[in-house]
JSON list of C-alpha atoms in Angstrom, two decimals:
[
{"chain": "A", "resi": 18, "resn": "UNK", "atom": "CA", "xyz": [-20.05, 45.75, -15.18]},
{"chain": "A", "resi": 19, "resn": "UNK", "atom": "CA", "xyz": [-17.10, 44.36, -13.48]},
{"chain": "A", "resi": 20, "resn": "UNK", "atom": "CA", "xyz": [-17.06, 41.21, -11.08]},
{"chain": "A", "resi": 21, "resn": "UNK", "atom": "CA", "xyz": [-15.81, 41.36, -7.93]},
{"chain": "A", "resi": 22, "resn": "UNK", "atom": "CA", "xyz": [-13.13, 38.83, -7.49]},
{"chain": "A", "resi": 23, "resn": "UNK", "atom": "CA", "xyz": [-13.22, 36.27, -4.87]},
{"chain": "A", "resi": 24, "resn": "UNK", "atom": "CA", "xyz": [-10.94, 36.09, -2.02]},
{"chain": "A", "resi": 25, "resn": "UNK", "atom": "CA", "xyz": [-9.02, 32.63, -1.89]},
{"chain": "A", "resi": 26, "resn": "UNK", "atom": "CA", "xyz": [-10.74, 31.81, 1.21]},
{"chain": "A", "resi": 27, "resn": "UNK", "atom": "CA", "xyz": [-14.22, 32.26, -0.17]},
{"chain": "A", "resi": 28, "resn": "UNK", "atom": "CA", "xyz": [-12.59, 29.54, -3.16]},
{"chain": "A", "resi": 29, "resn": "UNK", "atom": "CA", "xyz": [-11.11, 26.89, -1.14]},
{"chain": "A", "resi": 30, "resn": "UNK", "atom": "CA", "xyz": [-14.62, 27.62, 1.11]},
{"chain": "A", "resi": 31, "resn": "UNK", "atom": "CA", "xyz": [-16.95, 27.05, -2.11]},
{"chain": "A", "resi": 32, "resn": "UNK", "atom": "CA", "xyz": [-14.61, 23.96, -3.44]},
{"chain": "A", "resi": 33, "resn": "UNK", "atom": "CA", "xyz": [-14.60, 22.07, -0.08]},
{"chain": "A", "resi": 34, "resn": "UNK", "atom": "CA", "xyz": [-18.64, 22.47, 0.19]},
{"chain": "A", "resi": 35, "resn": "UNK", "atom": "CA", "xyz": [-21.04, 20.19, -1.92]},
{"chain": "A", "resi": 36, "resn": "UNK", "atom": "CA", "xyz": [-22.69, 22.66, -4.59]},
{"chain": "A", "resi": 37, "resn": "UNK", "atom": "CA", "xyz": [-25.31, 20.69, -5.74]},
{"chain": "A", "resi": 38, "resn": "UNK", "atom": "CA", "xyz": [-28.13, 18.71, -3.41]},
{"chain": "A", "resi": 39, "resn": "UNK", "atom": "CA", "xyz": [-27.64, 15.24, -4.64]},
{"chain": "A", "resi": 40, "resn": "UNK", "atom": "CA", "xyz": [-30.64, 13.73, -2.09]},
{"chain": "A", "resi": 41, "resn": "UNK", "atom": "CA", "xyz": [-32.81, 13.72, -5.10]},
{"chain": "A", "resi": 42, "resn": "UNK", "atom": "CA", "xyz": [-35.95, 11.89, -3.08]},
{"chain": "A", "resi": 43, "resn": "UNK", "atom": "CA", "xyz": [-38.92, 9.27, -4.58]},
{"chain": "A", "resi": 44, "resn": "UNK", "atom": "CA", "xyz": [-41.26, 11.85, -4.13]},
{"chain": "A", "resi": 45, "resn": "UNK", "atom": "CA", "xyz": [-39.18, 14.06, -6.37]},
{"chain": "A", "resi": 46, "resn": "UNK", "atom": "CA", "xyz": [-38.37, 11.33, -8.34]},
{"chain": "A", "resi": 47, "resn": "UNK", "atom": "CA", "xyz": [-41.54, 10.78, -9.10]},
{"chain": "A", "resi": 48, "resn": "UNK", "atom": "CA", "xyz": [-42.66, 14.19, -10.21]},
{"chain": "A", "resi": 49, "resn": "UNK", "atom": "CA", "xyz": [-40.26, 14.07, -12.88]},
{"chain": "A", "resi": 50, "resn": "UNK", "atom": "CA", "xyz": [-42.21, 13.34, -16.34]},
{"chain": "A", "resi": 51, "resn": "UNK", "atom": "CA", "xyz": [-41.17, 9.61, -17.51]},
{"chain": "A", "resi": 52, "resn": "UNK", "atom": "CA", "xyz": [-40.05, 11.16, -20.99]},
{"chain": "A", "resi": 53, "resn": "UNK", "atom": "CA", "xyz": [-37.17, 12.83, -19.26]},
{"chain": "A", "resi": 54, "resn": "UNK", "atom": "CA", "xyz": [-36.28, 9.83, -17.03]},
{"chain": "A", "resi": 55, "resn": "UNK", "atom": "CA", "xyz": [-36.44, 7.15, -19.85]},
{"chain": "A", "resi": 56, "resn": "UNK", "atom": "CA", "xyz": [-35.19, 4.05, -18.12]},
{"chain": "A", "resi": 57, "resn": "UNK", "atom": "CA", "xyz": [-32.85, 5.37, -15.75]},
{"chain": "A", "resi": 58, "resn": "UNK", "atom": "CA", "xyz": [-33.04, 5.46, -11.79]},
{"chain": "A", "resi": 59, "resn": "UNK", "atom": "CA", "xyz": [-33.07, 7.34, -8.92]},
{"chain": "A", "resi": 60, "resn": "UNK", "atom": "CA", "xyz": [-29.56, 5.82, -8.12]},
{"chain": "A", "resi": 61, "resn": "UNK", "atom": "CA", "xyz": [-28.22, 6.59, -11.45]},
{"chain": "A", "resi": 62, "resn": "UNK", "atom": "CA", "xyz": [-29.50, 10.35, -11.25]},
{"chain": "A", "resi": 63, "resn": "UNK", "atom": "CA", "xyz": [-27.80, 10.83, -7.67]},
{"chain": "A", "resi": 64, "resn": "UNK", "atom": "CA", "xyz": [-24.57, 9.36, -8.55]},
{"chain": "A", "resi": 65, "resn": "UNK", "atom": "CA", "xyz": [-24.76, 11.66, -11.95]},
{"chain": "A", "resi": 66, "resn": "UNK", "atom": "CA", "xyz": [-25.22, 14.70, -9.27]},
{"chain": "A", "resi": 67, "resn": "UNK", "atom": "CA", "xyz": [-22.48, 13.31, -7.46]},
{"chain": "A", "resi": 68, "resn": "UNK", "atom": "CA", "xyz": [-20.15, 13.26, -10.39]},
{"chain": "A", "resi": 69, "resn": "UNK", "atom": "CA", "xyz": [-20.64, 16.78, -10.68]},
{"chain": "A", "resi": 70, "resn": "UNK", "atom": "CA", "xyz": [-19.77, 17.82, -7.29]},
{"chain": "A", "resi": 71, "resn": "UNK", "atom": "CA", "xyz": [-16.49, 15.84, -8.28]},
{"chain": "A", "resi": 72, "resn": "UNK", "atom": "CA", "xyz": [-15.67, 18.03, -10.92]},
{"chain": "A", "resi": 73, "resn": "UNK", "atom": "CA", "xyz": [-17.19, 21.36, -9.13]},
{"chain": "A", "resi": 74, "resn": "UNK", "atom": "CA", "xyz": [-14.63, 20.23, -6.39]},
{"chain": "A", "resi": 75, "resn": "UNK", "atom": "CA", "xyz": [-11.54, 19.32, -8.44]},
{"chain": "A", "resi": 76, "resn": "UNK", "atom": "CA", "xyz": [-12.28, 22.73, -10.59]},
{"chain": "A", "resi": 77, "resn": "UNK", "atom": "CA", "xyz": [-12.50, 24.82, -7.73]},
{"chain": "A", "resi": 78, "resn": "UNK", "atom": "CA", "xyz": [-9.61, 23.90, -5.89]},
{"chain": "A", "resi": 79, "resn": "UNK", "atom": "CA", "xyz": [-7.56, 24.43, -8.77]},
{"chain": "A", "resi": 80, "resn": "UNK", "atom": "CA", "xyz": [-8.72, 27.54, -9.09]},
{"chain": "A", "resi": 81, "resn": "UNK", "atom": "CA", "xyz": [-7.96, 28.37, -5.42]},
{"chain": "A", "resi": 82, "resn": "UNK", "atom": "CA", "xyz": [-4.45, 27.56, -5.41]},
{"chain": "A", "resi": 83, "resn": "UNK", "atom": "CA", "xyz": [-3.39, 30.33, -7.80]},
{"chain": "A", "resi": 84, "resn": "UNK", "atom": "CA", "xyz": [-0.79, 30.61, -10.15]},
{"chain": "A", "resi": 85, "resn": "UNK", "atom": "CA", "xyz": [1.68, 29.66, -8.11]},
{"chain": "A", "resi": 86, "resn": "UNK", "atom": "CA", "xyz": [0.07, 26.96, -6.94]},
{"chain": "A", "resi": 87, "resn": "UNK", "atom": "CA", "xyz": [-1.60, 25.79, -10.52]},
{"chain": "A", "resi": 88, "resn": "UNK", "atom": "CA", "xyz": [2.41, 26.09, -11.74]},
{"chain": "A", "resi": 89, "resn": "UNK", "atom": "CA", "xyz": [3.73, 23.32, -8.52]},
{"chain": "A", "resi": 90, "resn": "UNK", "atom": "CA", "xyz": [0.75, 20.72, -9.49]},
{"chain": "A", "resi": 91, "resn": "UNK", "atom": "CA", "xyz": [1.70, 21.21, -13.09]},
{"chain": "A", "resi": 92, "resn": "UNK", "atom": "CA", "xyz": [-1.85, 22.37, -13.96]},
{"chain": "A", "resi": 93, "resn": "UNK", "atom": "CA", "xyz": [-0.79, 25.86, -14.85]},
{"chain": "A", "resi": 94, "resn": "UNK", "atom": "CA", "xyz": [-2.47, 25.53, -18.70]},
{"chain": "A", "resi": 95, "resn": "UNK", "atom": "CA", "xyz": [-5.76, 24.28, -16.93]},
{"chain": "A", "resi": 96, "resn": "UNK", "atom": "CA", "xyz": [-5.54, 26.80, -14.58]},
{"chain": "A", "resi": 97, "resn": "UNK", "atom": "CA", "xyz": [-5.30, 29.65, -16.91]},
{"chain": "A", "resi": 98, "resn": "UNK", "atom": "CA", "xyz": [-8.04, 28.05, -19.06]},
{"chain": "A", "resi": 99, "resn": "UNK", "atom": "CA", "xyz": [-10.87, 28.47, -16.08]},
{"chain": "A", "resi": 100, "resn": "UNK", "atom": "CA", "xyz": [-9.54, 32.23, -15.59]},
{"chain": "A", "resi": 101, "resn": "UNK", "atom": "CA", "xyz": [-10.45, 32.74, -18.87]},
{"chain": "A", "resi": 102, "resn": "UNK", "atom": "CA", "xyz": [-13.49, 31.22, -18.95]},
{"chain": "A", "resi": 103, "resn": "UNK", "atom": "CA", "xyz": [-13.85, 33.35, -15.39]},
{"chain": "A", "resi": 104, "resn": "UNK", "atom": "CA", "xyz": [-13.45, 36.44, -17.58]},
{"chain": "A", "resi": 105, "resn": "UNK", "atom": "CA", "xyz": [-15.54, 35.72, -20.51]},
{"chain": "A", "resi": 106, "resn": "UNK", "atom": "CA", "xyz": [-19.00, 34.99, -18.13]},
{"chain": "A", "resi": 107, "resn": "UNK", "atom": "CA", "xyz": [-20.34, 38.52, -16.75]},
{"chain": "A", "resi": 108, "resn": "UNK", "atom": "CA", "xyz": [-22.27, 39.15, -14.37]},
{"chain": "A", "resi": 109, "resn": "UNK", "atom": "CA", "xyz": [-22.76, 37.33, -10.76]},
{"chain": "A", "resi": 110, "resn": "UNK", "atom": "CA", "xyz": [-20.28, 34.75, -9.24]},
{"chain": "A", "resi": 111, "resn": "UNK", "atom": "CA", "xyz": [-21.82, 31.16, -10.35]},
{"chain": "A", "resi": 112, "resn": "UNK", "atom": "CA", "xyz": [-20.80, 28.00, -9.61]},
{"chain": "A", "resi": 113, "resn": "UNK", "atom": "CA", "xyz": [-20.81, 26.42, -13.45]},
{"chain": "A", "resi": 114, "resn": "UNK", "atom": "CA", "xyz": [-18.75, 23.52, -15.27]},
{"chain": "A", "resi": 115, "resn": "UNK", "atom": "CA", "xyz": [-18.46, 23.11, -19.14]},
{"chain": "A", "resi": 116, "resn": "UNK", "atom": "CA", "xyz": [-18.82, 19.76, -21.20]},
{"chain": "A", "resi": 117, "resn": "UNK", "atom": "CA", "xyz": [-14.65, 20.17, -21.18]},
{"chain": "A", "resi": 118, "resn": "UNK", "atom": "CA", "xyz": [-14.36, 20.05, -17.14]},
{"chain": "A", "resi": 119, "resn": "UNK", "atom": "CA", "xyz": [-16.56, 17.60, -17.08]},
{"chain": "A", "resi": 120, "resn": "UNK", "atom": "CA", "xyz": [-14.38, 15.54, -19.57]},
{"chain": "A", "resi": 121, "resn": "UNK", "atom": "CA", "xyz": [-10.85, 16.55, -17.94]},
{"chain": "A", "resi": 122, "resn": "UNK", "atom": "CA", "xyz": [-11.81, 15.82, -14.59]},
{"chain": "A", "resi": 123, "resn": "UNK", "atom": "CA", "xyz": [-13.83, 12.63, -15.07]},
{"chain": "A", "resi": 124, "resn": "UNK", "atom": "CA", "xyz": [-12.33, 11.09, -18.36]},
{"chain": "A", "resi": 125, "resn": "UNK", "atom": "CA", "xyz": [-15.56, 10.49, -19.34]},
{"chain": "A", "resi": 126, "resn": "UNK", "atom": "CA", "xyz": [-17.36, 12.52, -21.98]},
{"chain": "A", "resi": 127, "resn": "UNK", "atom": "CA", "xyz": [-21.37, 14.41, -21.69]},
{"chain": "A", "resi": 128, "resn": "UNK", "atom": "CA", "xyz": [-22.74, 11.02, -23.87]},
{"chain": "A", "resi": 129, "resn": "UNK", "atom": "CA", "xyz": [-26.51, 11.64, -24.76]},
{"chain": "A", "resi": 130, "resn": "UNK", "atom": "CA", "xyz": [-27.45, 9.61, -21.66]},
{"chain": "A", "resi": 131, "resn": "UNK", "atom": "CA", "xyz": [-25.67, 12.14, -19.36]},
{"chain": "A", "resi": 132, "resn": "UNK", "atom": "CA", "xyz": [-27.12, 15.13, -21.55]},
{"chain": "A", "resi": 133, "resn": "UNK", "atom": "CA", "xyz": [-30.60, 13.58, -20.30]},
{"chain": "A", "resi": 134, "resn": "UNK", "atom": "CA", "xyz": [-29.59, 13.33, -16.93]},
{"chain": "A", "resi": 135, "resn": "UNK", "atom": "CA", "xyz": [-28.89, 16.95, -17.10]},
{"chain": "A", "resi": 136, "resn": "UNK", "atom": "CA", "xyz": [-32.13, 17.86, -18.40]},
{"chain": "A", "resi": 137, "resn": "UNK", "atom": "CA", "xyz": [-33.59, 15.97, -15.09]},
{"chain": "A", "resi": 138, "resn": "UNK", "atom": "CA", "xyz": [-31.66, 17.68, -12.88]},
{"chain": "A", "resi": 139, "resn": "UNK", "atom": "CA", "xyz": [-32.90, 21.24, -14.41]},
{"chain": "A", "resi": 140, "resn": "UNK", "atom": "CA", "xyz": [-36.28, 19.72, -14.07]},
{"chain": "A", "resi": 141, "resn": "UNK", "atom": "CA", "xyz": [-35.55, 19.80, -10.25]},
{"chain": "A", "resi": 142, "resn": "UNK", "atom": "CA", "xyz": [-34.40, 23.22, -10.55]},
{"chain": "A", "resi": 143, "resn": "UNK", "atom": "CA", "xyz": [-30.62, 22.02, -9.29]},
{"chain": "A", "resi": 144, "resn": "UNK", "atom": "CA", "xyz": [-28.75, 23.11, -12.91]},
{"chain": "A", "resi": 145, "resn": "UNK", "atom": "CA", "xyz": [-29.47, 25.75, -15.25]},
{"chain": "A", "resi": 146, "resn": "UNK", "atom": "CA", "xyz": [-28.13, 26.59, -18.83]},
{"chain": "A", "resi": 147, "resn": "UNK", "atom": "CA", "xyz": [-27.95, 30.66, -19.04]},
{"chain": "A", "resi": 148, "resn": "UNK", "atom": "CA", "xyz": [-28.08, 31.87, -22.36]},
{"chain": "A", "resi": 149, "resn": "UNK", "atom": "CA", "xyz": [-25.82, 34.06, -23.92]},
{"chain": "A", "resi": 150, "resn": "UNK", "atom": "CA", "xyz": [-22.41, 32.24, -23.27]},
{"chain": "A", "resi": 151, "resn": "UNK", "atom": "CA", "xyz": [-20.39, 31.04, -25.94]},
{"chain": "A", "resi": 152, "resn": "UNK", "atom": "CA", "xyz": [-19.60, 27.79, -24.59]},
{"chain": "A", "resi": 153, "resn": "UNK", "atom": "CA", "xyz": [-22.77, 25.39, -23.17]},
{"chain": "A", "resi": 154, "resn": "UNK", "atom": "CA", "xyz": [-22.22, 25.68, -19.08]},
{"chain": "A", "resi": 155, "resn": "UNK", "atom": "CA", "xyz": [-24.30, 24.16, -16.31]},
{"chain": "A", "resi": 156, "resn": "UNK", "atom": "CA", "xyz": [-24.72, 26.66, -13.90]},
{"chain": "A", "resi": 157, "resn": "UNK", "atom": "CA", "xyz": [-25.45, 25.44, -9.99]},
{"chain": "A", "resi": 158, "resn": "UNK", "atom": "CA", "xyz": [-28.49, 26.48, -8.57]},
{"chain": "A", "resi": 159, "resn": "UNK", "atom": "CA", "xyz": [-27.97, 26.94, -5.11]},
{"chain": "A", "resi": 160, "resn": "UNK", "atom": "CA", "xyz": [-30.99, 28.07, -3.45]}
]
């Protein structure tokens, strides 16, 4: 099954949007089972959310600039390095960022406190981790 490919407007469209809701409320907050939470906070899960949309945005627009473009910034390696993970995933268009963006883009590394930060957020149905890829990715729920 072949994906379509996105038009560079619909990338520059999805990079310059926020992808995932990061108003995580105390009512939702307090749904969430206190095994999963531990002792963070609301705070700390919305600025984790936030983080994301960082790299989401900062992968995105890389990948809207084209070769061309990704050659100018300097960023041509990087560039070619989301194509291919692009090609590998089949299927629908997702929005989805790897343990490695995360780490490129934010200097910081998935530590086991962010890893249960994720697991909140696919609690509240905003990330999602499809099986079948070769590499873990966090796929953005956006509905």
């Amino acid at each position: 099954m072949q994906r379509e490919k996105p038009k560079q407007d619909q990338c520059l469209s999805t990079a310059n949007q926020i992808i995932i809701k990061q108003d995580n409320t105390a009512a939702e907050f307090e749904l969430i089972p206190k095994y999963m939470i531990g002792r963070q906070s609301l705070d700390t899960i919305n600025r984790f959310s936030s983080t994301i949309n960082d790299v989401l945005k900062a992968k995105y627009s890389l990948s809207a600039l084209g070769k061309n473009g990704a050659k100018k910034k300097g960023e041509f390696n990087l560039y070619m390095h989301y194509k291919i993970q692009e090609s590998v995933d089949t299927g629908e268009l997702v929005n989805y960022f790897t343990a490695k963006d995360y780490q490129n883009h934010t200097t910081m590394k998935l530590d086991k406190t962010k890893l249960n930060l994720s697991t909140v957020l696919r609690h509240c149905k905003r990330l999602c981790n499809p099986k079948g890829a070769k590499t873990a990715q966090y796929t953005i729920i956006t509905t």
